[in-house]
GROMACS .gro file of N, CA, C and O in nm:
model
  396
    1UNK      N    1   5.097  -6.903   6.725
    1UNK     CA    2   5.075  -6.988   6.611
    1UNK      C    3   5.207  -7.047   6.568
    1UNK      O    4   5.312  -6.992   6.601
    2UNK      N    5   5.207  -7.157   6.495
    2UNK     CA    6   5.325  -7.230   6.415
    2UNK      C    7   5.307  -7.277   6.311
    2UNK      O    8   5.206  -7.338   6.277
    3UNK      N    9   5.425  -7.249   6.233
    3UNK     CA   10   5.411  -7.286   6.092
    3UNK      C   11   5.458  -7.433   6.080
    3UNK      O   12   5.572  -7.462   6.118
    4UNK      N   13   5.377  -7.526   6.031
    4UNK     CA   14   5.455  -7.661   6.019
    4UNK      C   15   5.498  -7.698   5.961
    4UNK      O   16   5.576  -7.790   5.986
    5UNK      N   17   5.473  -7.647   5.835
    5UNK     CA   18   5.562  -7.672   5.711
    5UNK      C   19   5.678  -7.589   5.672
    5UNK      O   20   5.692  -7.469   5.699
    6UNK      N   21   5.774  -7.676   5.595
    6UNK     CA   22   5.878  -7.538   5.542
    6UNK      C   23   6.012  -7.638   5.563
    6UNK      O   24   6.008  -7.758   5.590
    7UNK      N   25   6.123  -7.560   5.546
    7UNK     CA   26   6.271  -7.577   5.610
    7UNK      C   27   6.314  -7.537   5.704
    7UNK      O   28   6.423  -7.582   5.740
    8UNK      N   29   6.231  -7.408   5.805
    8UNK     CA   30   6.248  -7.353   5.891
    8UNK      C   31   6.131  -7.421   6.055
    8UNK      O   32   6.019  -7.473   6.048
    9UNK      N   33   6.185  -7.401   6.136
    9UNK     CA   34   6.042  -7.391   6.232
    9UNK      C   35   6.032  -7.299   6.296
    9UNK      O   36   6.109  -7.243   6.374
   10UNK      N   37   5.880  -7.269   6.249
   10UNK     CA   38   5.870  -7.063   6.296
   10UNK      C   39   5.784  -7.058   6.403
   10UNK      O   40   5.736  -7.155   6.461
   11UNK      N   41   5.764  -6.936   6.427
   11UNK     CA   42   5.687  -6.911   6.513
   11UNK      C   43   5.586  -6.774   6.464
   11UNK      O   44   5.653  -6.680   6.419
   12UNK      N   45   5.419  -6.750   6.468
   12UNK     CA   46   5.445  -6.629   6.460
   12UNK      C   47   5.331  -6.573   6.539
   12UNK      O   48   5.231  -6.638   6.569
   13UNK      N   49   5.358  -6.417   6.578
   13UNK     CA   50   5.275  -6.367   6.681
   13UNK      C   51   5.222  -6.240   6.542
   13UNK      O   52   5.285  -6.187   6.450
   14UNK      N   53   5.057  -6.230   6.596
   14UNK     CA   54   5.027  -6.092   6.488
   14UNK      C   55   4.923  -6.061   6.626
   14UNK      O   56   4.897  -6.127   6.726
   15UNK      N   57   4.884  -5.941   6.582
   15UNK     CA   58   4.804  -5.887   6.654
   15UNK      C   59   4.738  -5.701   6.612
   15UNK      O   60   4.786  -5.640   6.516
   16UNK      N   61   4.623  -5.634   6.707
   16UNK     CA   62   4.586  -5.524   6.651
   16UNK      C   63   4.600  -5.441   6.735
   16UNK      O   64   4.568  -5.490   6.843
   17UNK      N   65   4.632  -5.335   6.746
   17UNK     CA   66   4.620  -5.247   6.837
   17UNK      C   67   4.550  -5.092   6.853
   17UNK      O   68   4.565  -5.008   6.765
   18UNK      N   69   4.510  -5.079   6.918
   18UNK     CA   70   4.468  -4.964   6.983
   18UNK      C   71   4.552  -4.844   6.977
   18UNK      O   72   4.669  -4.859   7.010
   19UNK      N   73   4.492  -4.666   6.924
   19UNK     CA   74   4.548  -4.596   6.961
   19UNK      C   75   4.587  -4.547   7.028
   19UNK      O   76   4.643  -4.438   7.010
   20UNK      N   77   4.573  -4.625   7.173
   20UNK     CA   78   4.627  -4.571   7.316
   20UNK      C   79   4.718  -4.663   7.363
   20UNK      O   80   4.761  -4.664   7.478
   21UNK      N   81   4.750  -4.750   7.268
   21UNK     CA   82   4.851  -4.876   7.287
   21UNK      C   83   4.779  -4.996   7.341
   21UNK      O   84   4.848  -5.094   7.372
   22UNK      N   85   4.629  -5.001   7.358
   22UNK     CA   86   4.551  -5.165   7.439
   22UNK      C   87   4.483  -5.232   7.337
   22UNK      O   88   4.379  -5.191   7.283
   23UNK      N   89   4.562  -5.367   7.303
   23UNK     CA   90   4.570  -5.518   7.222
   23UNK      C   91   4.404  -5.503   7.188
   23UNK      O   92   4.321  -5.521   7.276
   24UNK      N   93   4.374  -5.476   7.076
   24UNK     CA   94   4.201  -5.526   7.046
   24UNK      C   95   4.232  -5.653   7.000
   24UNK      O   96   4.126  -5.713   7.015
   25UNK      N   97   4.313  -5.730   6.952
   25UNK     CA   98   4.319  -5.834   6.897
   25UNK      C   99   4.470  -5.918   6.912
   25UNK      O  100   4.569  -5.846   6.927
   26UNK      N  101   4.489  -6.049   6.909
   26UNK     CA  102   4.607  -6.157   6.958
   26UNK      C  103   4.675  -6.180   7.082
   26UNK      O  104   4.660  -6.100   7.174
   27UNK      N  105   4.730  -6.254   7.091
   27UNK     CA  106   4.813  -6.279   7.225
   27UNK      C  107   4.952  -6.323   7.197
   27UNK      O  108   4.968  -6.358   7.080
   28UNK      N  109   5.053  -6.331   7.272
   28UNK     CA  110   5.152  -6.338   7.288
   28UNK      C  111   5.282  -6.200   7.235
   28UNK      O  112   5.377  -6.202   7.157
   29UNK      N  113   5.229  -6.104   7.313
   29UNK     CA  114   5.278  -5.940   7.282
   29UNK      C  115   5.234  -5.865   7.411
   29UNK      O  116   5.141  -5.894   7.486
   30UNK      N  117   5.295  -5.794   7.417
   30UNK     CA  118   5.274  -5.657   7.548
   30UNK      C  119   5.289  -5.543   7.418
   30UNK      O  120   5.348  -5.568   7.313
   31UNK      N  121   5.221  -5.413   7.451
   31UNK     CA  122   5.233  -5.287   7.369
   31UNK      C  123   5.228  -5.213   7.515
   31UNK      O  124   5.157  -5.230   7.614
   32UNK      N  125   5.329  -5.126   7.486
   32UNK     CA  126   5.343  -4.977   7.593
   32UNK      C  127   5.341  -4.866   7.466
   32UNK      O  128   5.406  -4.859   7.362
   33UNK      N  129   5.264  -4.806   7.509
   33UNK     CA  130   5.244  -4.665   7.409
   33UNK      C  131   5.369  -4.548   7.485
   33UNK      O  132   5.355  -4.546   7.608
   34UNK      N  133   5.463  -4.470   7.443
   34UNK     CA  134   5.547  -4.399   7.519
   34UNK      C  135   5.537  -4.283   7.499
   34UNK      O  136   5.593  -4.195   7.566
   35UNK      N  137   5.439  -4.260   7.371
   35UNK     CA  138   5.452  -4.082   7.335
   35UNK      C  139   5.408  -4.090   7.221
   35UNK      O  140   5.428  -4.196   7.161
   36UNK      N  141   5.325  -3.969   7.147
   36UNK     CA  142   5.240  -3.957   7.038
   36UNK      C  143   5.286  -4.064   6.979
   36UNK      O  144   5.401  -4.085   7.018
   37UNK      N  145   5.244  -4.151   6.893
   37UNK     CA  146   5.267  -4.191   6.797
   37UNK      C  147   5.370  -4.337   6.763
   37UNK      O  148   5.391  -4.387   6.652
   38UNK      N  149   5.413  -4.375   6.877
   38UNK     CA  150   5.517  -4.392   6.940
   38UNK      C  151   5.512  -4.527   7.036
   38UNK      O  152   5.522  -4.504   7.156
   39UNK      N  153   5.499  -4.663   6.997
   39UNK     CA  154   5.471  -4.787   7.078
   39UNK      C  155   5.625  -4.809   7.114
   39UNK      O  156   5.725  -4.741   7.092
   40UNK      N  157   5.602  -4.946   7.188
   40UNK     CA  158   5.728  -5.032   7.213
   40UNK      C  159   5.608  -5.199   7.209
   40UNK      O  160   5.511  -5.221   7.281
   41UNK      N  161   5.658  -5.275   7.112
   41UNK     CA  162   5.590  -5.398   7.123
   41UNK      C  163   5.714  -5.503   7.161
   41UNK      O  164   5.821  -5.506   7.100
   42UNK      N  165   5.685  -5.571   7.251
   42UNK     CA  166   5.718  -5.673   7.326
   42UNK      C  167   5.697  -5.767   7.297
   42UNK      O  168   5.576  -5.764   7.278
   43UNK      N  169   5.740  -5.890   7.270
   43UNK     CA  170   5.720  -6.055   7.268
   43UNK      C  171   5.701  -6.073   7.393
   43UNK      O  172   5.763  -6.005   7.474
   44UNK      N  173   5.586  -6.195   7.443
   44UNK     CA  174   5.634  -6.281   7.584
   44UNK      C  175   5.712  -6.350   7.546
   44UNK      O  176   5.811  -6.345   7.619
   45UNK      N  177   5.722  -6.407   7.478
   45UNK     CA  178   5.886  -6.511   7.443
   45UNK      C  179   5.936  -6.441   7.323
   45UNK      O  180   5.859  -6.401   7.236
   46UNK      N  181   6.083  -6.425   7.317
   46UNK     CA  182   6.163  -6.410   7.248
   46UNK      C  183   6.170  -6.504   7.119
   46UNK      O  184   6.167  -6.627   7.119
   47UNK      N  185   6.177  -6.432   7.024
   47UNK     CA  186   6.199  -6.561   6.882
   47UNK      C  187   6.383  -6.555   6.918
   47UNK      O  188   6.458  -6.484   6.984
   48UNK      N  189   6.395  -6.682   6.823
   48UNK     CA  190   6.576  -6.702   6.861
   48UNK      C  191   6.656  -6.646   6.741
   48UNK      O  192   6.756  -6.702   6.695
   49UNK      N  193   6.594  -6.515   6.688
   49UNK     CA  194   6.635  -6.439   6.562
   49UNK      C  195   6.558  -6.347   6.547
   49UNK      O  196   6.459  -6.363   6.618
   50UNK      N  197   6.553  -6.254   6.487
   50UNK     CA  198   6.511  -6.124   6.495
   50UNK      C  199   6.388  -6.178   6.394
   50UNK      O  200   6.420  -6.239   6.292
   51UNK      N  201   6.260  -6.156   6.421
   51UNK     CA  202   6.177  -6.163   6.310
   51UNK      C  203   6.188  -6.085   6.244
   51UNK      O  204   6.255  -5.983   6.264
   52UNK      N  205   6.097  -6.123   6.102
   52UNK     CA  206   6.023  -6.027   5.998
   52UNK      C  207   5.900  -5.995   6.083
   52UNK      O  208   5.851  -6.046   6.185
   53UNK      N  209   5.866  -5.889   6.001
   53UNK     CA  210   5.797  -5.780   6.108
   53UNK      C  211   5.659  -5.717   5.970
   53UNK      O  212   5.689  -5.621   5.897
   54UNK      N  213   5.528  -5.783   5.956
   54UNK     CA  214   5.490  -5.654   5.840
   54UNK      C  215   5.398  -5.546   5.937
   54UNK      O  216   5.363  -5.573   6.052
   55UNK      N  217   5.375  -5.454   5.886
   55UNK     CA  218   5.338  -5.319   5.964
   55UNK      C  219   5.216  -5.271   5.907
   55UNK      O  220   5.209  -5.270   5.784
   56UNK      N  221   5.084  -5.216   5.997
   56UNK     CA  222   5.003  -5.115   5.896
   56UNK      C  223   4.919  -5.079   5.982
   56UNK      O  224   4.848  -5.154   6.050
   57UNK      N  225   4.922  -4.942   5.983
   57UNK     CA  226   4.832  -4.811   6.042
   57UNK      C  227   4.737  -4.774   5.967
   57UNK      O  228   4.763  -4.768   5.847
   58UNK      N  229   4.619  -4.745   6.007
   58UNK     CA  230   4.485  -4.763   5.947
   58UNK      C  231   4.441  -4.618   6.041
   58UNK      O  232   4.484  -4.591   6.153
   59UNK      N  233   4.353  -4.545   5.968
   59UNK     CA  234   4.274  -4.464   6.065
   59UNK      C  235   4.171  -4.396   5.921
   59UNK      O  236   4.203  -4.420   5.805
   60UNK      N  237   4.057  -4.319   5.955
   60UNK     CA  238   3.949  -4.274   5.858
   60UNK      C  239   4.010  -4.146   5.803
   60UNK      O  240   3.941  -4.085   5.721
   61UNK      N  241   4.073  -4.120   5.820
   61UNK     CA  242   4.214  -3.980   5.727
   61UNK      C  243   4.312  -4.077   5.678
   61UNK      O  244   4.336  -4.183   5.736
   62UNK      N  245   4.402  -4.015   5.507
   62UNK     CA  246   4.481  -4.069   5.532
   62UNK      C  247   4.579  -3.972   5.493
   62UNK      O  248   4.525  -3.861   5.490
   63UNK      N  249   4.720  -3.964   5.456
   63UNK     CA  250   4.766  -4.099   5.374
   63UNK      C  251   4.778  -4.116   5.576
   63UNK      O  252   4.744  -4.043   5.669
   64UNK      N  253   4.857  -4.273   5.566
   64UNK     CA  254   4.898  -4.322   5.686
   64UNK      C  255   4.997  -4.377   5.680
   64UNK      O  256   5.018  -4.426   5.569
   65UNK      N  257   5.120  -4.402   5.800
   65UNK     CA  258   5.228  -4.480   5.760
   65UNK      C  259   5.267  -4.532   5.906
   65UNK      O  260   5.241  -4.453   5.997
   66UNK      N  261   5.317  -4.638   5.937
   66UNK     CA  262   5.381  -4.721   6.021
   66UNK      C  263   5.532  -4.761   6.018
   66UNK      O  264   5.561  -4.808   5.908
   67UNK      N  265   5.589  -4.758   6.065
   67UNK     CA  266   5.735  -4.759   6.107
   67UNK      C  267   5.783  -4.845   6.216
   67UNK      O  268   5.775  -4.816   6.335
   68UNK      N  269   5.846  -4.979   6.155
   68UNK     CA  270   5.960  -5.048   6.289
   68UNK      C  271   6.063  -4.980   6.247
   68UNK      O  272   6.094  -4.942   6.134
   69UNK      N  273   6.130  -4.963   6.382
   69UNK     CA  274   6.299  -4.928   6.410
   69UNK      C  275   6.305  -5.010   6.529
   69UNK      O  276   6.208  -5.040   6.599
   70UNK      N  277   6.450  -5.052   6.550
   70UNK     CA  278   6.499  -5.121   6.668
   70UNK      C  279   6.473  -5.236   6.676
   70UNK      O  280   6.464  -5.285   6.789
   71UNK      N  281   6.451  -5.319   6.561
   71UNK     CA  282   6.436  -5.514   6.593
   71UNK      C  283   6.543  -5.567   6.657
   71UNK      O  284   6.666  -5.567   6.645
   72UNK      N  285   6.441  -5.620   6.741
   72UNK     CA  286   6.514  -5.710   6.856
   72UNK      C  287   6.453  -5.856   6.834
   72UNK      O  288   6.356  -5.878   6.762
   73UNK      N  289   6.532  -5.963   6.915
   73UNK     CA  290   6.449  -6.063   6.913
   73UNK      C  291   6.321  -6.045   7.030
   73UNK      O  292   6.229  -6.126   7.025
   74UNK      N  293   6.320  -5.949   7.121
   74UNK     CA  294   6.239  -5.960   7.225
   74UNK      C  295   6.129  -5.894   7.175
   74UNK      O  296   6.022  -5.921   7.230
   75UNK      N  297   6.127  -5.785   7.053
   75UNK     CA  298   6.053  -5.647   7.012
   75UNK      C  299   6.122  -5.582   6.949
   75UNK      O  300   6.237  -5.597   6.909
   76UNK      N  301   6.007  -5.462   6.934
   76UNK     CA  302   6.005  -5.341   6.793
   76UNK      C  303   5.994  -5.240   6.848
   76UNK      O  304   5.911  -5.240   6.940
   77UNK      N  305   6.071  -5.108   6.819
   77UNK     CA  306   5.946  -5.011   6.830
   77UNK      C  307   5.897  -4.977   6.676
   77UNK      O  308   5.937  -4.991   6.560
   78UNK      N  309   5.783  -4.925   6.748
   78UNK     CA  310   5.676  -4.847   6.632
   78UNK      C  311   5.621  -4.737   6.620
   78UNK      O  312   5.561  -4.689   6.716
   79UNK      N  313   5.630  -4.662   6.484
   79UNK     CA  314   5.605  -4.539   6.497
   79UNK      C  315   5.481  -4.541   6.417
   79UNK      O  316   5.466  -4.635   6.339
   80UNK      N  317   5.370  -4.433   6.425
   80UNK     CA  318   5.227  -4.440   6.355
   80UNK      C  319   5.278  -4.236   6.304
   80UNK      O  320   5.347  -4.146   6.353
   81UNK      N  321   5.185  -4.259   6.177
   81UNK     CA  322   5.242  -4.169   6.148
   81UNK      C  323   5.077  -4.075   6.024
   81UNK      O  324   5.025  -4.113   5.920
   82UNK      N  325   5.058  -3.980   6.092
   82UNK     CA  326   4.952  -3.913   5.990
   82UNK      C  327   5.024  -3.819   5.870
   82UNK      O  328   5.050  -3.705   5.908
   83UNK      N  329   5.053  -3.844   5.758
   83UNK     CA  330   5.155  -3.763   5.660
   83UNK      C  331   5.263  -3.777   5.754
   83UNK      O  332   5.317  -3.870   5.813
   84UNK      N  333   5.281  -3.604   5.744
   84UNK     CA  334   5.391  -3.606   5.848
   84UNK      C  335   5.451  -3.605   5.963
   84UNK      O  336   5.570  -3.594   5.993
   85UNK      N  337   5.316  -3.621   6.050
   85UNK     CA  338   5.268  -3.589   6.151
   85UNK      C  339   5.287  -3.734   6.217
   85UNK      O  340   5.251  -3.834   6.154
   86UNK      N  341   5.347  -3.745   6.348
   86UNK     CA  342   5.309  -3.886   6.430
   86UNK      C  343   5.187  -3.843   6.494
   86UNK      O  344   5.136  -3.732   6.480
   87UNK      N  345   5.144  -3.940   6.567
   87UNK     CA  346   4.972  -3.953   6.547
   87UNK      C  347   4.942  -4.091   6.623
   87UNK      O  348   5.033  -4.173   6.608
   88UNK      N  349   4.856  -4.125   6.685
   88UNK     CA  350   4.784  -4.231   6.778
   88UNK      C  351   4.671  -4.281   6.659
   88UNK      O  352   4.570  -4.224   6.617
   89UNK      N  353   4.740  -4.426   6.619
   89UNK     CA  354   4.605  -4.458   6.534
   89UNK      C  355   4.623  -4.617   6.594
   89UNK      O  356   4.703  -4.669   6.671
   90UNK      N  357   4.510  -4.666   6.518
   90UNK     CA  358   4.498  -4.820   6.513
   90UNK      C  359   4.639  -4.845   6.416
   90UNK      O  360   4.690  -4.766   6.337
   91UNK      N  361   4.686  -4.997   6.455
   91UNK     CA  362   4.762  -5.046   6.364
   91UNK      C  363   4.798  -5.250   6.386
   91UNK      O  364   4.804  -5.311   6.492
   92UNK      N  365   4.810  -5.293   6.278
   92UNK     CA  366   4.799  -5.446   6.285
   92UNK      C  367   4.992  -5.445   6.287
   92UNK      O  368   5.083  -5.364   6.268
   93UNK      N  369   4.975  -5.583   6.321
   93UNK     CA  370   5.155  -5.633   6.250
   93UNK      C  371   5.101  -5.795   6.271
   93UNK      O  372   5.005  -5.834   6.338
   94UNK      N  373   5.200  -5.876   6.191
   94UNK     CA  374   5.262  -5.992   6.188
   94UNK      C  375   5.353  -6.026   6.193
   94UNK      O  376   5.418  -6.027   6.088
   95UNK      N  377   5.412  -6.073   6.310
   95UNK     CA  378   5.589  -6.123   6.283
   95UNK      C  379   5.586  -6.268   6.255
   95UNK      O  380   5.483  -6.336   6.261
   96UNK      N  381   5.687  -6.307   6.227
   96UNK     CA  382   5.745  -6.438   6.188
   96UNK      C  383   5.880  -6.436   6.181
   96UNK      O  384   5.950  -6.367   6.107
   97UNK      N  385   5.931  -6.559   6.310
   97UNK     CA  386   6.045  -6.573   6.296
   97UNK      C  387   6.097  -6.721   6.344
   97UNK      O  388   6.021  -6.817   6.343
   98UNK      N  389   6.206  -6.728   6.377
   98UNK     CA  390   6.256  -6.862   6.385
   98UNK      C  391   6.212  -6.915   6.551
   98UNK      O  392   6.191  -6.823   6.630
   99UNK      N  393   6.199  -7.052   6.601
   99UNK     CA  394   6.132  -7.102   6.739
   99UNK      C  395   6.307  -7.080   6.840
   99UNK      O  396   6.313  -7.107   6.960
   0.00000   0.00000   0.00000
């Protein structure tokens, strides 16, 4: 998607994922799941600046929490998180960043 309006020209990729790391929803992303709790999300194209990134883990328990560390322009990783516990859940994001 692209934003057309603004001062900036963006770009942005969102999408849903699966607790085993496989895309139920968007395109332009790869997800590798590496260990409980624990993604690596990928851009197919690189933004030319590190996006903003929003995050959210969803599952029928909660509380729930989601975690980027490591922004790159290429990707994130992500952590899913039950309390205190990491944990395999569903989770959405939206990035937005510069073309």
């Amino acid at each position: 998607f692209f934003a057309a309006a603004g001062g900036e020209n963006l770009r942005i990729v969102r999408g849903i994922v699966q607790p085993a790391g496989a895309i139920y929803n968007g395109t332009g992303f790869t997800v590798t799941h590496t260990g409980t709790g624990t993604y690596t999300l990928t851009f197919s194209v690189a933004f030319a600046d590190v996006p903003a990134l929003t995050l959210t883990a969803y599952t029928d328990t909660a509380p729930t929490t989601a975690n980027a560390t490591s922004g790159f322009t290429t990707g994130y990783t992500i952590t899913t998180w039950l309390g205190s516990t990491k944990a395999d859940m569903w989770w959405m994001f939206t990035a937005i960043g510069s073309r």
